[in-house]
Structures are given as structure tokens and as C-alpha cells.
Amino acid sequence: GFLGHEGWQWMFAIEGLLAAVSGVFAFRYLIDEPKKAKWLTDEEKIALKEALDKENSKKSFEKVGALSVLFNPKVLYLALICFIIQVCNYGLNFYLPTHVAGLLGAKVGTMVGLVSAIPWIFALVATIYLPRLSDKTGMRGSLAAVIIALSGIGYFVSSTSFPILGIAALSIVAIGNLACQPIFWTLPSRILTGIGAASGIAFINSMGNLGGFVAPNLRVWAETVFQSSNAGLYAMGISGFIAAILLFLTIPMKMGNNLKEKN
């Protein structure tokens, strides 16, 4: 401990302080209408205000379209993809320190914590550059599919007992899990427009969050049924492959076609 407090207590304090500071920053700098945005030109302020006024005037679509969009097959399909991606993602988030401790043959502590940061450092760099590659090439579904498939491969390789190879594999998992997400989120915005976009994107995100509940239960179930600690890793890896297949299938589905608003 430090100054009479355990490490986990300091983590709560630091994370809470950062959240509080962010709240003050948001209250001070986030604006609620275009005319207060200092970084916009006068023309941009006018154009944005006209667009917002146009959306606010569509009351009939707000009542009908916002709900009907939830039953659109493309929205449901994207919600399924988001759910599986999050299963793959949380399968790493919840177990990374324990996995690293096993590879190092050490107890969870400072050293394990430092080594556990390595995959996230690589993921941070990849999350900056891979979405840019997606923007440059225009490849959305296919690139996201390849990236999340790498995560699946990483899960299988991370079952090794060799520390360096295991950490490298976990880094690939982290890269796949995180870098594919900003690319994935370009897909909903390509088929959802207007007021219906808010409910559609919220629904997709809500379904994805359920992956945080399913992932640890799926991993424990696989380890229990197959009586192997690696079975949980394989289950997470398979979820990555399934997400990759579903993302590849978004290409012939023409996700670029916007859902029509109903006036």
C-alpha cells in the first residue's frame, strides 16, 4: 500500500478524480447550440442550425420512424455484430491481469500490472492508424473483419506457455478488439439518418453492452464443460471469427444505403 491505502483504493481515487475533472471540463467547454461554437465559421453555424431545425420539425417521423427503425433487419444485424464484438472484447478486459500472471508465473501485482499495459499500448497506436487506413481505402466491413479475425487468432495463440509469445498474442487480441470498433461504428451512420439514427445507434450500443455480461459467463462455461483453462480462450477466439464473418457479409448487404425517413 501507499499512505495507508491499498493499490485498488488508489485506483478508485484516481479514476474518480479524472471523471470529476472531465465533468468540470465538459461543463465549461461543451456548448449546446451552434452559435456558441467558436470553432465554426458563420456559414457553418447557419448551415448546422438549419439542419437541426429541419430534424426537429419532423415530429411525425420522431414518433414512427424512431421506433420502426429498431425492427429493420440491417439494424438488428449490426446489433448482433456489436454484441459479438463486445463478447470478444470483454473476454480480454476481465481476464488480462490473471492471464498475464499465469504467463509470468507471478501473483497479480505491480509487475503484472505493468506488463498488462503492453497490449493496450499497442492497441492505442493501432486504434489511431487503422481507422485512418479505413478512411483512406473506403474499406469498412472488410477491414474491420480482418482486424477482429486477428483477435480470434490471438486468443488461440495466447494459450501458449511461452511468456513473450503469449504477451505478443494478447497484444494482437487487444489490437483486434479495439481497432475494429471505430471502423464498425461507421456502418450504422451509413444506413441511419435523421432522428431515427439516435434510437438505432442507441439500440445497437445497448445490445453490444450485453456482451460484457455474456463474455465472462461464456468463458467460465467453456472452461467448466471442457475442463480446460484454454477452452475459455478458444471460445473467445471463436467469437472473434464469427464477428469477422458477419462483418464480411455487410459488404454484399450494401450498408451504404440509407434507411428512408417517413414524413
Coordinates of C-alpha atoms in Angstrom, one line a residue:
G1 CA 0.0 0.0 0.0
F2 CA 0.8 3.7 -0.1
L3 CA 0.0 6.3 2.6
G4 CA -2.2 3.8 4.4
H5 CA -4.3 2.8 1.3
E6 CA -4.1 -0.3 -0.9
G7 CA -3.5 -0.1 -4.6
W8 CA -7.1 -0.8 -5.5
Q9 CA -8.2 2.1 -3.3
W10 CA -5.8 4.5 -5.1
M11 CA -7.2 3.3 -8.4
F12 CA -10.7 4.2 -7.3
A13 CA -9.5 7.6 -6.1
I14 CA -7.5 8.4 -9.3
E15 CA -10.3 7.2 -11.7
G16 CA -12.9 9.2 -9.7
L17 CA -10.7 12.3 -9.8
L18 CA -10.3 12.1 -13.5
A19 CA -14.0 11.7 -14.0
A20 CA -14.7 14.7 -11.8
V21 CA -12.1 16.8 -13.7
S22 CA -13.6 15.7 -17.0
G23 CA -17.1 16.8 -15.8
V24 CA -15.8 20.3 -14.9
F25 CA -14.1 20.5 -18.3
A26 CA -17.3 19.4 -20.1
F27 CA -19.5 21.8 -18.2
R28 CA -17.1 24.6 -19.1
Y29 CA -16.3 23.9 -22.8
L30 CA -19.2 21.8 -24.3
I31 CA -21.7 24.1 -26.0
D32 CA -25.4 23.4 -26.5
E33 CA -26.1 25.4 -29.7
P34 CA -24.2 26.1 -32.9
K35 CA -24.0 29.9 -32.5
K36 CA -21.8 29.4 -29.4
A37 CA -19.3 27.2 -31.2
K38 CA -16.2 29.4 -31.6
W39 CA -14.5 26.9 -33.9
L40 CA -17.3 27.2 -36.6
T41 CA -17.5 29.9 -39.3
D42 CA -20.6 31.9 -39.6
E43 CA -21.6 29.9 -42.7
E44 CA -21.1 26.6 -40.8
K45 CA -23.2 27.9 -37.9
I46 CA -26.1 28.8 -40.1
A47 CA -25.9 25.5 -42.1
L48 CA -25.8 23.4 -38.9
K49 CA -28.7 25.3 -37.3
E50 CA -30.8 24.9 -40.4
A51 CA -30.1 21.1 -40.4
L52 CA -31.0 20.9 -36.7
D53 CA -34.2 22.9 -37.3
K54 CA -35.1 20.6 -40.1
E55 CA -34.7 17.5 -38.0
N56 CA -36.7 19.0 -35.1
S57 CA -39.6 19.8 -37.4
K58 CA -40.1 16.1 -38.3
K59 CA -42.3 15.2 -35.4
S60 CA -44.2 12.5 -37.2
F61 CA -41.1 10.7 -38.1
E62 CA -39.9 11.0 -34.5
K63 CA -42.9 9.0 -33.3
V64 CA -43.0 6.4 -36.1
G65 CA -39.5 6.2 -37.6
A66 CA -37.6 6.2 -34.4
L67 CA -39.3 3.0 -33.2
S68 CA -39.8 1.3 -36.6
V69 CA -36.0 1.6 -37.3
L70 CA -35.4 -0.8 -34.4
F71 CA -37.1 -3.6 -36.4
N72 CA -35.1 -3.0 -39.5
P73 CA -33.1 -6.1 -40.5
K74 CA -29.9 -4.2 -41.0
V75 CA -30.1 -2.5 -37.6
L76 CA -30.7 -5.9 -36.0
Y77 CA -27.8 -7.4 -37.9
L78 CA -25.5 -4.6 -36.8
A79 CA -26.7 -5.0 -33.2
L80 CA -25.7 -8.7 -33.4
I81 CA -22.3 -7.9 -34.7
C82 CA -21.8 -5.3 -32.0
F83 CA -22.8 -7.8 -29.3
I84 CA -20.3 -10.4 -30.6
I85 CA -17.5 -7.9 -30.8
Q86 CA -18.1 -6.9 -27.2
V87 CA -18.1 -10.6 -26.1
C88 CA -14.7 -10.9 -27.7
N89 CA -13.6 -7.6 -26.2
Y90 CA -14.7 -8.2 -22.6
G91 CA -13.2 -11.7 -22.7
L92 CA -9.8 -10.0 -22.6
N93 CA -10.7 -7.0 -20.4
F94 CA -11.8 -9.1 -17.4
Y95 CA -9.1 -11.7 -17.5
L96 CA -5.9 -9.9 -18.8
P97 CA -4.1 -9.5 -15.5
T98 CA -4.9 -13.1 -14.5
H99 CA -3.7 -14.4 -17.8
V100 CA -0.5 -12.3 -17.7
A101 CA 0.2 -13.5 -14.1
G102 CA -0.1 -17.1 -15.4
L103 CA 2.3 -16.5 -18.2
L104 CA 4.8 -14.8 -15.9
G105 CA 4.3 -17.3 -13.1
A106 CA 3.7 -14.5 -10.7
K107 CA 1.0 -13.1 -8.5
V108 CA -1.1 -10.2 -9.6
G109 CA 0.8 -7.1 -8.6
T110 CA 2.9 -4.2 -9.8
M111 CA 4.9 -6.2 -12.3
V112 CA 1.9 -7.9 -13.7
G113 CA 0.1 -4.6 -14.0
L114 CA 2.9 -3.1 -15.9
V115 CA 3.2 -6.0 -18.3
S116 CA -0.6 -6.0 -18.7
A117 CA -0.4 -2.4 -20.0
I118 CA 1.7 -3.6 -23.0
P119 CA -1.2 -4.9 -25.1
W120 CA -3.2 -1.7 -24.5
I121 CA -0.2 0.5 -25.7
F122 CA -0.1 -1.4 -29.0
A123 CA -3.9 -1.2 -29.2
L124 CA -3.8 2.6 -28.7
V125 CA -1.4 3.0 -31.6
A126 CA -3.4 0.7 -33.9
T127 CA -6.7 2.4 -33.0
I128 CA -5.2 5.7 -34.3
Y129 CA -3.8 4.4 -37.6
L130 CA -6.1 1.5 -38.7
P131 CA -9.3 3.6 -38.8
R132 CA -7.4 6.1 -40.9
L133 CA -6.5 3.3 -43.3
S134 CA -10.2 2.5 -43.5
D135 CA -11.0 6.1 -44.3
K136 CA -8.3 6.2 -47.0
T137 CA -9.2 3.0 -48.7
G138 CA -13.0 3.1 -48.1
M139 CA -12.9 -0.5 -46.9
R140 CA -15.2 -0.6 -43.9
G141 CA -16.7 -4.1 -43.3
S142 CA -13.8 -6.0 -44.8
L143 CA -11.0 -4.2 -42.9
A144 CA -13.0 -4.4 -39.6
A145 CA -13.5 -8.2 -40.3
V146 CA -9.8 -8.8 -40.9
I147 CA -8.9 -6.9 -37.7
I148 CA -11.3 -8.7 -35.4
A149 CA -10.3 -12.0 -37.1
L150 CA -6.7 -11.3 -35.9
S151 CA -8.1 -11.0 -32.4
G152 CA -9.6 -14.5 -32.8
I153 CA -6.2 -15.8 -33.9
G154 CA -4.5 -14.0 -31.0
Y155 CA -6.8 -15.7 -28.5
F156 CA -5.8 -19.2 -29.8
V157 CA -2.1 -18.4 -29.8
S158 CA -2.3 -16.8 -26.3
S159 CA -2.9 -20.3 -24.9
T160 CA 0.9 -20.9 -25.1
S161 CA 3.0 -21.2 -22.1
F162 CA 5.8 -19.1 -23.5
P163 CA 5.6 -15.6 -21.9
I164 CA 6.9 -13.5 -24.8
L165 CA 4.7 -15.2 -27.4
G166 CA 1.7 -15.1 -25.0
I167 CA 2.1 -11.3 -24.4
A168 CA 2.5 -10.8 -28.2
A169 CA -0.7 -12.8 -28.8
L170 CA -2.6 -10.8 -26.2
S171 CA -1.4 -7.6 -27.9
I172 CA -2.9 -8.8 -31.1
V173 CA -6.1 -9.6 -29.3
A174 CA -6.2 -6.1 -27.8
I175 CA -5.4 -4.5 -31.2
G176 CA -8.2 -6.5 -32.9
N177 CA -10.8 -5.8 -30.2
L178 CA -10.2 -2.0 -30.0
A179 CA -9.2 -1.0 -33.5
C180 CA -12.2 -2.7 -35.2
Q181 CA -14.7 -0.8 -33.1
P182 CA -14.3 2.8 -34.6
I183 CA -14.5 1.2 -38.0
F184 CA -17.6 -0.8 -37.1
W185 CA -19.3 2.4 -35.9
T186 CA -19.1 3.9 -39.3
L187 CA -21.6 1.3 -40.6
P188 CA -24.6 2.4 -38.6
S189 CA -24.1 6.0 -39.6
R190 CA -24.2 4.9 -43.2
I191 CA -27.7 3.4 -43.0
L192 CA -29.3 5.6 -40.4
T193 CA -30.1 9.2 -40.9
G194 CA -32.3 11.8 -39.2
I195 CA -34.0 11.4 -35.8
G196 CA -34.2 7.6 -36.3
A197 CA -30.4 7.4 -36.1
A198 CA -30.4 8.2 -32.4
S199 CA -32.7 5.3 -31.5
G200 CA -31.0 2.9 -33.9
I201 CA -27.5 3.6 -32.7
A202 CA -28.6 3.5 -29.1
F203 CA -30.2 0.1 -29.7
I204 CA -27.1 -1.2 -31.3
N205 CA -24.9 0.1 -28.5
S206 CA -27.3 -1.4 -25.8
M207 CA -27.2 -4.8 -27.4
G208 CA -23.4 -4.6 -27.6
N209 CA -23.1 -3.8 -23.9
L210 CA -24.8 -7.1 -23.1
G211 CA -21.6 -8.7 -24.3
G212 CA -20.0 -7.6 -21.1
F213 CA -22.4 -9.8 -19.2
V214 CA -22.1 -12.8 -21.6
A215 CA -18.3 -12.9 -22.1
P216 CA -17.2 -13.9 -18.5
N217 CA -20.1 -16.4 -18.2
L218 CA -19.3 -17.9 -21.6
R219 CA -15.6 -18.2 -20.7
V220 CA -16.3 -19.9 -17.4
W221 CA -18.9 -22.2 -19.0
A222 CA -16.4 -23.3 -21.7
E223 CA -13.6 -23.9 -19.1
T224 CA -16.1 -25.9 -16.9
V225 CA -17.6 -28.0 -19.6
F226 CA -14.3 -28.9 -21.4
Q227 CA -12.3 -28.9 -18.1
S228 CA -9.5 -26.8 -19.6
S229 CA -8.4 -23.3 -18.9
N230 CA -7.7 -22.8 -22.6
A231 CA -11.3 -23.6 -23.5
G232 CA -12.3 -20.2 -22.4
L233 CA -9.7 -18.6 -24.7
Y234 CA -10.9 -20.7 -27.6
A235 CA -14.5 -19.7 -27.0
M236 CA -13.4 -16.0 -27.1
G237 CA -11.4 -16.7 -30.3
I238 CA -14.4 -18.3 -32.0
S239 CA -16.5 -15.2 -31.2
G240 CA -13.9 -13.1 -33.0
F241 CA -14.1 -15.4 -36.1
I242 CA -17.9 -15.2 -36.0
A243 CA -17.8 -11.4 -35.8
A244 CA -15.4 -11.4 -38.8
I245 CA -17.7 -13.5 -40.9
L246 CA -20.7 -11.3 -40.1
L247 CA -18.7 -8.2 -40.9
F248 CA -17.6 -9.6 -44.3
L249 CA -21.3 -10.2 -45.0
T250 CA -22.0 -6.5 -44.6
I251 CA -20.3 -5.9 -48.0
P252 CA -22.9 -7.5 -50.2
M253 CA -25.7 -6.2 -47.9
K254 CA -24.8 -2.7 -49.2
M255 CA -24.7 -1.0 -45.8
G256 CA -24.3 2.3 -47.6
N257 CA -28.0 2.5 -48.5
N258 CA -29.7 4.9 -46.0
L259 CA -33.0 4.0 -44.5
K260 CA -35.6 6.3 -45.8
E261 CA -37.3 8.7 -43.5
K262 CA -41.0 8.7 -43.3
N263 CA -42.6 12.1 -43.4

